[in-house]
PDB file of C-alpha atoms in Angstrom:
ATOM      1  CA  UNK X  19     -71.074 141.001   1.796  1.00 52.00           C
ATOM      2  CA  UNK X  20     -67.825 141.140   3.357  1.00 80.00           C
ATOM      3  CA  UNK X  21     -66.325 137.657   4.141  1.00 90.00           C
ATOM      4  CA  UNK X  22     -64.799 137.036   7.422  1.00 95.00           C
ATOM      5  CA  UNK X  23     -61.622 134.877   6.835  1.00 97.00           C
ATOM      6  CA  UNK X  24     -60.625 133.459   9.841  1.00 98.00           C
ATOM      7  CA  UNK X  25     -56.563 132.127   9.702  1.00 98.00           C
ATOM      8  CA  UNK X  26     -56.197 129.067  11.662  1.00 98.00           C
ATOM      9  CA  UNK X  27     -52.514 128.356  12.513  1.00 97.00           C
ATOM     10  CA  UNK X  28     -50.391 127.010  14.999  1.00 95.00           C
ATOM     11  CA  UNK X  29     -47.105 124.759  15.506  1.00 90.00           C
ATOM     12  CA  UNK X  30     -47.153 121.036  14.099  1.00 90.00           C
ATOM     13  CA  UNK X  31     -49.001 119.008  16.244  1.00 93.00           C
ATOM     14  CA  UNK X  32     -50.544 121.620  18.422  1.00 95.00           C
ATOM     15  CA  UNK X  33     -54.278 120.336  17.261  1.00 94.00           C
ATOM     16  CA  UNK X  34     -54.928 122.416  14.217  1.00 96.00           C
ATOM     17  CA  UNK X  35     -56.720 119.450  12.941  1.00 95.00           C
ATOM     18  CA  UNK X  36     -58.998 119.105  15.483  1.00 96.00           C
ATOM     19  CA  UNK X  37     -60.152 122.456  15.588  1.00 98.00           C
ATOM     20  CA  UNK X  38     -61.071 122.332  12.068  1.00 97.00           C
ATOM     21  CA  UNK X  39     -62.563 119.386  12.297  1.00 97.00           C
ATOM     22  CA  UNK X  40     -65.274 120.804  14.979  1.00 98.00           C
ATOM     23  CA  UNK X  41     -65.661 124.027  12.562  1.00 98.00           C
ATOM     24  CA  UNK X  42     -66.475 122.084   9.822  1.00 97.00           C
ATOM     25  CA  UNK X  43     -68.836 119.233  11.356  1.00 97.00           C
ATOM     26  CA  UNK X  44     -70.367 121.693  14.164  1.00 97.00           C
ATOM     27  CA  UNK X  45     -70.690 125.228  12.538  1.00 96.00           C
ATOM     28  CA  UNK X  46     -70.809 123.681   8.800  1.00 97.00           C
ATOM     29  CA  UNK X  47     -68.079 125.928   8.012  1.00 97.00           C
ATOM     30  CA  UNK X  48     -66.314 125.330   4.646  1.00 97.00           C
ATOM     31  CA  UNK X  49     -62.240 124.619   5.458  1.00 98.00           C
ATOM     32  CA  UNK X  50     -59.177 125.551   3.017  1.00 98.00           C
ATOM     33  CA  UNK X  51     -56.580 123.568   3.758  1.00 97.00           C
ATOM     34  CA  UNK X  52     -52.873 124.469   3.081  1.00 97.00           C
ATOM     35  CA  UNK X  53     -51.567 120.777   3.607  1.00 94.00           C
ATOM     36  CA  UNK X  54     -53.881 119.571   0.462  1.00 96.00           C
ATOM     37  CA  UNK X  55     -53.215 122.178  -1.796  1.00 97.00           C
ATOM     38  CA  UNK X  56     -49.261 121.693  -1.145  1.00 96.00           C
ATOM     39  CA  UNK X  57     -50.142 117.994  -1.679  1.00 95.00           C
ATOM     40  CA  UNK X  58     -51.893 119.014  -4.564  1.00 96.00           C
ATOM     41  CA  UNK X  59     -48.703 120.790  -5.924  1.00 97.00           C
ATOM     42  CA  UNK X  60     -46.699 117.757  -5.981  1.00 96.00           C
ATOM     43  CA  UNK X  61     -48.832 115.483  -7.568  1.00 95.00           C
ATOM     44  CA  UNK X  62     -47.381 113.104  -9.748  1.00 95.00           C
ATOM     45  CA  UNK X  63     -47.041 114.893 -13.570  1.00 93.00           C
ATOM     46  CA  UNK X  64     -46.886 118.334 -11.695  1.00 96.00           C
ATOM     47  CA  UNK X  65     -43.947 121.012 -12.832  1.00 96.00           C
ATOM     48  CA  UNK X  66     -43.293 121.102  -8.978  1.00 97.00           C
ATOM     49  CA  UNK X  67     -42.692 117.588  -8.230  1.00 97.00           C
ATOM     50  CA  UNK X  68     -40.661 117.716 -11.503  1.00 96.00           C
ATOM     51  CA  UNK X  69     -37.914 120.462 -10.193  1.00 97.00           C
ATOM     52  CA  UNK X  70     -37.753 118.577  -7.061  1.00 97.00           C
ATOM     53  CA  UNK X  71     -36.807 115.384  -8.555  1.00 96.00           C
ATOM     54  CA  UNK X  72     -34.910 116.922 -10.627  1.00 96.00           C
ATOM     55  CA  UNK X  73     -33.185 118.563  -7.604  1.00 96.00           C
ATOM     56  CA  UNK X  74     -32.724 115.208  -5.427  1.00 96.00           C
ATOM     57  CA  UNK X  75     -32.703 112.874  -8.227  1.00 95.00           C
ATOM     58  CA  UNK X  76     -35.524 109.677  -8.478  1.00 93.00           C
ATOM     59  CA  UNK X  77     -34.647 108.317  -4.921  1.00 94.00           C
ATOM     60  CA  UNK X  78     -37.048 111.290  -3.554  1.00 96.00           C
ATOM     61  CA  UNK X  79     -39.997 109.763  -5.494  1.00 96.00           C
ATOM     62  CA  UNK X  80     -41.764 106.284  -4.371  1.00 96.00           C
ATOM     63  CA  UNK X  81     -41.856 103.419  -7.241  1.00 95.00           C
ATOM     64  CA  UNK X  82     -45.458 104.934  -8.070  1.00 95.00           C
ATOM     65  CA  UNK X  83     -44.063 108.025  -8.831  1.00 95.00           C
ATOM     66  CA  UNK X  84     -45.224 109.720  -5.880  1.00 96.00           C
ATOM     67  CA  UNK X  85     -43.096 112.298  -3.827  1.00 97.00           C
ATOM     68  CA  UNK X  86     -41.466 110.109  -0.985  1.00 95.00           C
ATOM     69  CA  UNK X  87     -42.719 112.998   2.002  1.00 92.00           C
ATOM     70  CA  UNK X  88     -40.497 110.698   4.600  1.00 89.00           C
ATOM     71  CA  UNK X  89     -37.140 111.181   2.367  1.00 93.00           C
ATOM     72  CA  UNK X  90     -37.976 114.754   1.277  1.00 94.00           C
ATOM     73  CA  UNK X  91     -38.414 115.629   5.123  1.00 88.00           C
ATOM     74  CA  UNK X  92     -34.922 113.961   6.038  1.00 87.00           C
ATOM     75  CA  UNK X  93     -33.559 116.800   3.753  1.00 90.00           C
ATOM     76  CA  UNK X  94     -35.503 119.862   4.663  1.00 90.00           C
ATOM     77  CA  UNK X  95     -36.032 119.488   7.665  1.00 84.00           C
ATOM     78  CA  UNK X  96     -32.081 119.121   8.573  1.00 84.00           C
ATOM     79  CA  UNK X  97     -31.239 122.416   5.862  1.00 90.00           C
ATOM     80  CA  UNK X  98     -32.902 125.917   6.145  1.00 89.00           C
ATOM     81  CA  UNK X  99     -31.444 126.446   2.584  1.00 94.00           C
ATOM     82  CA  UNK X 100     -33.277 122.956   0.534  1.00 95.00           C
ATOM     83  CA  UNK X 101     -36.529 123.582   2.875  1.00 92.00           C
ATOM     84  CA  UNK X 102     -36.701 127.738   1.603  1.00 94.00           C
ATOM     85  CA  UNK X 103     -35.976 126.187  -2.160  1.00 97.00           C
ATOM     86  CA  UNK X 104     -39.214 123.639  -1.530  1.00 96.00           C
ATOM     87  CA  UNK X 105     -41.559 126.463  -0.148  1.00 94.00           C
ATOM     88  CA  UNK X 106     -40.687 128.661  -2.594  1.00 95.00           C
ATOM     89  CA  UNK X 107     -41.862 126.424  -5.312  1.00 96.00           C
ATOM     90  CA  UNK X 108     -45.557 125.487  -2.727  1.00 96.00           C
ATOM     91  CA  UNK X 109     -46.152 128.169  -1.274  1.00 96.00           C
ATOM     92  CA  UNK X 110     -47.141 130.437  -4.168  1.00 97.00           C
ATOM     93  CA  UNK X 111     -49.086 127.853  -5.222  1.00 97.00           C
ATOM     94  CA  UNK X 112     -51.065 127.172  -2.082  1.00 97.00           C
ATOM     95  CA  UNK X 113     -51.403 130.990  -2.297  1.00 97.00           C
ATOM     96  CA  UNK X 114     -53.279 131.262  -5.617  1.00 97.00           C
ATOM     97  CA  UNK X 115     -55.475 128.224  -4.177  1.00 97.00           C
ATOM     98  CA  UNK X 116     -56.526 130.065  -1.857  1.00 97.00           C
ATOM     99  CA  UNK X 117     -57.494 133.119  -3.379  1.00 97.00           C
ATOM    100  CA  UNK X 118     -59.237 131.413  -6.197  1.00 97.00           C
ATOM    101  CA  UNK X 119     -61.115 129.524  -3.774  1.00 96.00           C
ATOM    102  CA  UNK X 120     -62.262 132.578  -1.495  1.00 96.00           C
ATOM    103  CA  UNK X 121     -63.032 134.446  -4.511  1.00 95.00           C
ATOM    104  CA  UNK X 122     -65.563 131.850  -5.993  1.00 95.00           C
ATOM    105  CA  UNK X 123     -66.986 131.206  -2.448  1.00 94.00           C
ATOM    106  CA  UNK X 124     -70.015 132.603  -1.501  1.00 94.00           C
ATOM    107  CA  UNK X 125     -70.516 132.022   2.241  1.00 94.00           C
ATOM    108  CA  UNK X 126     -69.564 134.470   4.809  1.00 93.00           C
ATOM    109  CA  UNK X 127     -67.019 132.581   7.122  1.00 95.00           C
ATOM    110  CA  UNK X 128     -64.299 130.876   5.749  1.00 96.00           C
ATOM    111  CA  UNK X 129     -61.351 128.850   7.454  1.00 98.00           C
ATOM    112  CA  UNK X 130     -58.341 128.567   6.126  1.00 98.00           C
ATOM    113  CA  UNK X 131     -55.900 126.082   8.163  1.00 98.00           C
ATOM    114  CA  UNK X 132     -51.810 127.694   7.478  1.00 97.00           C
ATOM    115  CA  UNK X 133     -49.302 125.705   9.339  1.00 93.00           C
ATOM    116  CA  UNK X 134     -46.970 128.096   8.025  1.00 93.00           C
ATOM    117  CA  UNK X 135     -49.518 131.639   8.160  1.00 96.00           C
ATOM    118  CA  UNK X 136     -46.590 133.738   8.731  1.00 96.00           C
ATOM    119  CA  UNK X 137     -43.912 131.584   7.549  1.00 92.00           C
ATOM    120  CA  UNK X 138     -45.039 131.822   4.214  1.00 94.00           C
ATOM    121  CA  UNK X 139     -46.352 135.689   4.000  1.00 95.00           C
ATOM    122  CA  UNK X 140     -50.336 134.697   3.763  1.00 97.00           C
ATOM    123  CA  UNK X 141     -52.085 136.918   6.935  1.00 97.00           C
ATOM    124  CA  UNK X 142     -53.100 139.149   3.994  1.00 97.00           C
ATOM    125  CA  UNK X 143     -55.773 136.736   3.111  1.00 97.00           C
ATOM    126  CA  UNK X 144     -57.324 136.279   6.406  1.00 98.00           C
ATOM    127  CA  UNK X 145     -59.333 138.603   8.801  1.00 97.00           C
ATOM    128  CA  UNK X 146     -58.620 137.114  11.767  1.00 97.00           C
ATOM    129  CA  UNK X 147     -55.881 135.075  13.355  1.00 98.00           C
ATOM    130  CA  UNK X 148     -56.344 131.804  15.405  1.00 98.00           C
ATOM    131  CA  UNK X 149     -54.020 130.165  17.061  1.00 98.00           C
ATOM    132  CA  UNK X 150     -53.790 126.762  18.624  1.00 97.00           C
ATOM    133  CA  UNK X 151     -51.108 126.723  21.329  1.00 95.00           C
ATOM    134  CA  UNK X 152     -49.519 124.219  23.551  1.00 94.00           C
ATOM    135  CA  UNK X 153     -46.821 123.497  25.976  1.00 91.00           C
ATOM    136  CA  UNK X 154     -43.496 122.218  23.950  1.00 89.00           C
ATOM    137  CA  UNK X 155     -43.502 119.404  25.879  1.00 93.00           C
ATOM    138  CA  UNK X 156     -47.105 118.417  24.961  1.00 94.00           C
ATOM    139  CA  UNK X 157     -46.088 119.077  21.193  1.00 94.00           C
ATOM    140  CA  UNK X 158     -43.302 116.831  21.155  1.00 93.00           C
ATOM    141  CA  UNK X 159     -44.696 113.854  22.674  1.00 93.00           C
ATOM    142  CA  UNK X 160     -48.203 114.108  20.298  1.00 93.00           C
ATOM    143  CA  UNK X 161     -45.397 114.555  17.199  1.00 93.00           C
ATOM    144  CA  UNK X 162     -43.631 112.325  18.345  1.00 94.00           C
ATOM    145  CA  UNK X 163     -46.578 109.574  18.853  1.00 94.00           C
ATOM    146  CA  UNK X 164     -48.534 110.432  15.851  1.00 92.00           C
ATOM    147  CA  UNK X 165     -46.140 110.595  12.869  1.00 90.00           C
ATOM    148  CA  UNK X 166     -43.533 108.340  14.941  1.00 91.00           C
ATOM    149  CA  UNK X 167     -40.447 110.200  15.066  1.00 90.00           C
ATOM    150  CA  UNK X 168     -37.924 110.095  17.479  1.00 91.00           C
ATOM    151  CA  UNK X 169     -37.359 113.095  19.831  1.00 92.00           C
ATOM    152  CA  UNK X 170     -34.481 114.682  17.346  1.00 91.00           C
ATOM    153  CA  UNK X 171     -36.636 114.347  14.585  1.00 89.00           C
ATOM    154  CA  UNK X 172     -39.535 116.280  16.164  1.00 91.00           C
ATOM    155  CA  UNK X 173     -37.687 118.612  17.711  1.00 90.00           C
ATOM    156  CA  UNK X 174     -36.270 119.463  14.031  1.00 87.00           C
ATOM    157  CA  UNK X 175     -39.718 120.080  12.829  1.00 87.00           C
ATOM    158  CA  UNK X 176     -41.006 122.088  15.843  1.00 90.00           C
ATOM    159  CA  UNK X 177     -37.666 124.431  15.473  1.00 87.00           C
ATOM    160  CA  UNK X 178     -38.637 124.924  11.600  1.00 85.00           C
ATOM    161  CA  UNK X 179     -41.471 126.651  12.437  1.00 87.00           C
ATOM    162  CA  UNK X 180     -42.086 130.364  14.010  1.00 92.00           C
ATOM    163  CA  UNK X 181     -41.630 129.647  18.043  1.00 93.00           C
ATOM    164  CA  UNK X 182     -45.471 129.036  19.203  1.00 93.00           C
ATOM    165  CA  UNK X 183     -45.454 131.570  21.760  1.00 92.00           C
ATOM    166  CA  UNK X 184     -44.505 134.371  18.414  1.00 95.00           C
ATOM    167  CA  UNK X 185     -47.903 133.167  16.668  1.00 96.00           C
ATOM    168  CA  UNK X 186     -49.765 133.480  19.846  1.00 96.00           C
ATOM    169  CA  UNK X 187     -48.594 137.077  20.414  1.00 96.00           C
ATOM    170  CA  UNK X 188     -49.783 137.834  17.203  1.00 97.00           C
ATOM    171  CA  UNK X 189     -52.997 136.124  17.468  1.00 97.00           C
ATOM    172  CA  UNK X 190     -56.737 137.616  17.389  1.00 97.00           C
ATOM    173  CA  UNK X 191     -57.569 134.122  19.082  1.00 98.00           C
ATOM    174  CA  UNK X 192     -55.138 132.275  21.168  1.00 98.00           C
ATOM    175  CA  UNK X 193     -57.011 128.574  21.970  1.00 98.00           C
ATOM    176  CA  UNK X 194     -55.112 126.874  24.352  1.00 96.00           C
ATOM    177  CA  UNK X 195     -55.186 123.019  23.628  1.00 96.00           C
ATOM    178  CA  UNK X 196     -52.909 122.114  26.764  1.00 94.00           C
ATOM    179  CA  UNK X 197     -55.636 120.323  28.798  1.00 94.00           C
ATOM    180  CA  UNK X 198     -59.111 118.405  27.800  1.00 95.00           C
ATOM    181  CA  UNK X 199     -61.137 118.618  24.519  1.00 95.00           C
ATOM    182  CA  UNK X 200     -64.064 119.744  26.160  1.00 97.00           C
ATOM    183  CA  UNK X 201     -62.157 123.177  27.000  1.00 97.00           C
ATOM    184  CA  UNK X 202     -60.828 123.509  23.519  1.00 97.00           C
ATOM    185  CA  UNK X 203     -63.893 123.363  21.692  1.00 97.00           C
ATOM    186  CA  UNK X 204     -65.186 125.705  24.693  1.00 97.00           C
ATOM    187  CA  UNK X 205     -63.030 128.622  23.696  1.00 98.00           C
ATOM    188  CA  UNK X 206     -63.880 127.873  19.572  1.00 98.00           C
ATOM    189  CA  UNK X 207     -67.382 128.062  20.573  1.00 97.00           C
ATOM    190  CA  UNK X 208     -66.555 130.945  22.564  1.00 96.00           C
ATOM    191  CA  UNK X 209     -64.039 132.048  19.776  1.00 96.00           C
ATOM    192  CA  UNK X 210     -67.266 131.556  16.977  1.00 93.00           C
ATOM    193  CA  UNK X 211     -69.763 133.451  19.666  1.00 90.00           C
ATOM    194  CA  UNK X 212     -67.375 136.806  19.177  1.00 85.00           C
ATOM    195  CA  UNK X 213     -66.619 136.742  15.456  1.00 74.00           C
TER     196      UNK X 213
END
């Protein structure tokens, strides 16, 4: 059996979630997701959180001992240098998550939701590419609304990431969330219909 893997990507805020959401509770399709195994990596105890308090010093952590993800974002996401340090201790982890996981799974299509797909070297895992685009404008004010961040602050995470329109060039699947729900879950059904 040869697994089809399909990459879902996109920028922050583009509707990544959603999209998985509908391929899990519509098709029954099993999701990997990069943002809980990078959780997972800085859980409290974890060599990873360790280096990074280390790095910053306690003030990063919460009074539970939990990584403070507001603080830790005030630093990466306002240096290129500290947020290539952080990645380079997550992503190889999320990595070997994934590949365990694929490797014990025994159902034919897989989704795998990567913010960071090419950011972080992992289109070797996946046979297919989807991409969730947007306007700019639309991305900022749904960052901006959801995790409450003022325009400079979501503009500083949309400019971390790969430009949208590079992902969408290199794209098997471009779905294009700029309008109604209805016609995004048209082109994953349409998407699902191909693959």
């Amino acid at each position: 059996m040869t697994k089809k893997i399909i990459g879902l990507t996109g920028g922050i805020a583009t509707g990544k979630t959603t999209v998985a959401n509908y391929l899990a509770d519509a098709y029954n399709l099993p999701i990997l997701d990069a943002d809980i195994y990078a959780r997972e990596a800085v859980c409290v105890g974890s060599p990873i959180l360790d280096a990074i308090a280390t790095r910053y010093g306690k003030q990063i952590l919460l009074p539970n001992g939990n990584l403070d993800r507001q603080k830790l974002g005030e630093v990466i996401f306002k240096n290129p240098e500290e947020r290539t340090w952080i990645e380079n201790l997550i992503h190889p982890y999320v990595r070997d998550r994934f590949q365990a996981e694929i490797k014990a799974s025994t159902v034919e299509t897989l989704v795998l939701v990567v913010p960071l797909l090419f950011e972080a070297g992992m289109t070797d895992l996946v046979t297919e590419i989807w991409v969730v685009w947007c306007s700019q404008r639309q991305q900022l004010a749904r960052l901006m609304q959801r995790n409450h961040l003022t325009f400079e602050q979501a503009q500083a995470r949309i400019h971390s990431q790969m430009p949208i329109a590079d992902k969408a060039a290199r794209a098997d699947v471009v779905l294009d969330n700029s309008s109604t729900l209805e016609a995004l879950l048209k082109q994953v059904d349409a998407a699902l219909t191909k693959l």
